Coordinates of C-alpha atoms in Angstrom, one line a residue:
M344 CA -6.4 -22.6 -1.8
I345 CA -3.7 -20.3 -0.4
E346 CA -1.5 -21.2 2.2
T347 CA -1.6 -18.8 4.9
T348 CA 1.2 -17.4 7.2
R349 CA 1.0 -16.1 10.9
Y350 CA 1.3 -12.3 9.8
A351 CA 0.5 -10.0 6.7
I352 CA 2.3 -6.9 6.5
T353 CA 0.1 -4.9 4.2
R354 CA 0.9 -1.5 3.1
I355 CA -0.8 1.1 1.1
I356 CA 1.1 3.1 -1.5
G357 CA -0.5 6.5 -3.0
N358 CA 0.3 9.3 -5.3
E359 CA 3.1 11.8 -5.0
L360 CA 1.9 14.7 -3.1
P361 CA 3.9 17.8 -4.0
P362 CA 5.2 19.8 -2.1
R363 CA 5.7 17.0 0.4
D364 CA 6.9 14.7 -2.3
S365 CA 9.4 15.5 -5.1
P366 CA 9.4 13.4 -8.0
G367 CA 10.9 10.1 -7.2
T368 CA 10.7 10.6 -3.5
R369 CA 8.1 7.8 -3.0
L370 CA 9.9 5.2 -5.2
K371 CA 12.9 5.9 -3.0
V372 CA 11.2 5.1 0.3
L373 CA 9.6 2.1 -1.3
K374 CA 12.9 0.9 -2.3
F375 CA 14.4 1.6 1.1
I376 CA 11.7 -0.3 2.8
I377 CA 11.9 -3.2 0.4
D378 CA 15.9 -3.4 1.2
H379 CA 15.6 -2.8 4.6
E380 CA 12.3 -3.7 6.4
Y381 CA 12.6 -7.0 8.8
V382 CA 10.1 -9.6 7.5
P383 CA 10.3 -12.4 9.8
K384 CA 9.7 -16.2 8.4
D385 CA 6.2 -16.4 9.4
A386 CA 5.1 -13.0 7.9
C387 CA 4.2 -12.0 4.2
R388 CA 3.9 -8.5 2.4
L389 CA 1.2 -7.1 0.5
W390 CA 1.3 -3.8 -1.1
L391 CA -1.8 -1.7 -2.3
F392 CA -1.6 0.9 -4.9
N393 CA -4.4 3.2 -3.8
R394 CA -5.7 5.2 -6.8
V395 CA -2.5 6.1 -8.3
L396 CA -3.1 8.5 -11.2
K397 CA -0.3 8.7 -13.3
E398 CA 0.4 5.8 -15.4
S399 CA 4.2 6.4 -15.7
Y400 CA 4.6 6.3 -11.8
L401 CA 2.3 3.4 -11.3
A402 CA 4.3 1.3 -13.7
K403 CA 7.6 2.4 -11.9
L404 CA 5.9 1.3 -8.8
K405 CA 5.2 -2.2 -10.1
D406 CA 8.5 -2.7 -11.8
L407 CA 10.0 -2.1 -8.5
L408 CA 7.9 -4.5 -6.8
D409 CA 8.1 -7.1 -9.3
Q410 CA 11.9 -6.9 -9.3
A411 CA 11.8 -7.6 -5.6
G412 CA 9.4 -10.5 -6.1
E413 CA 6.7 -8.9 -3.9
R414 CA 3.2 -8.9 -4.4
Y415 CA 0.5 -6.2 -4.9
I416 CA -3.0 -5.4 -5.6
E417 CA -4.6 -2.2 -6.9
E418 CA -7.6 0.1 -5.7
S419 CA -8.6 2.2 -8.8
I420 CA -10.9 5.5 -8.8
D421 CA -14.5 5.0 -9.3
W422 CA -14.9 7.6 -12.1
P423 CA -18.5 7.4 -12.4
A424 CA -19.0 8.3 -8.7
Y425 CA -16.5 11.1 -8.8
T426 CA -18.1 12.6 -11.9
S427 CA -21.4 12.4 -10.2
A428 CA -20.3 13.6 -6.9
H429 CA -21.9 16.9 -5.7
S430 CA -19.2 18.7 -4.0
H431 CA -15.5 19.1 -3.8
D432 CA -15.2 17.2 -0.5
E433 CA -17.2 14.3 -1.8
R434 CA -14.8 14.2 -4.9
L435 CA -11.6 14.3 -2.7
R436 CA -13.1 11.3 -0.4
I437 CA -13.5 9.2 -3.7
L438 CA -10.1 10.3 -5.0
I439 CA -8.3 9.4 -1.8
N440 CA -10.8 6.9 -0.1
I441 CA -8.1 5.7 2.4
N442 CA -10.6 4.0 4.5
K443 CA -11.7 1.9 1.6
A444 CA -7.8 1.0 1.0
R445 CA -7.5 0.1 4.7
N446 CA -10.6 -2.1 4.4
R447 CA -9.1 -3.8 1.3
C448 CA -5.9 -4.7 3.2
V449 CA -7.7 -6.1 6.0
E450 CA -9.9 -8.2 3.7
E451 CA -6.7 -9.6 1.5
G452 CA -4.7 -10.1 4.9
R453 CA -7.4 -12.2 6.5
R454 CA -7.1 -14.4 3.4
L455 CA -3.4 -14.7 3.7
A456 CA -2.7 -14.6 7.4
D457 CA -3.7 -15.1 10.8
F458 CA -3.0 -11.4 11.9
T459 CA -3.0 -8.3 9.5
I460 CA -0.9 -5.2 10.0
V461 CA -2.2 -2.2 7.7
L462 CA 0.6 0.5 7.4
D463 CA 0.4 3.7 5.3
G464 CA 3.3 5.0 3.4
D465 CA 6.7 5.5 5.2
C466 CA 5.9 3.2 8.2
Y467 CA 8.3 -0.1 8.3
F468 CA 9.7 -2.6 10.8
D469 CA 13.2 -3.0 11.9
K470 CA 14.1 -6.3 13.8
E471 CA 13.9 -4.4 17.0
A472 CA 10.5 -3.0 16.3
W473 CA 9.1 -6.3 15.3
T474 CA 10.5 -8.2 18.4
E475 CA 8.8 -5.4 20.6

């Protein structure tokens, strides 16, 4: 049986998206959050890798979280659904599927805590924000 806590801070991490991201930007942001986010004693963090395509990037993400002692899960792409999709928009939804990732965070968070917070990308809590 998993011991639960009061809060689960879950965060979705996806692919680097040029031109918004230059190589290594997402890793730097992740490292910053790990080092600077305020996590109260009655909270835990869970990271979800959302359909990360590049294996070398995924390995770096996992290595960074492993070194920090963080827990993570992974959502992979449903390749049969992708190949049978009939339109460009349908293929994009399958590749990104952010709603499925959010729902998975809620599902996993409910197993870990009384309350679940789902964040995308660069959002994080400092002590003041958490207190509010």
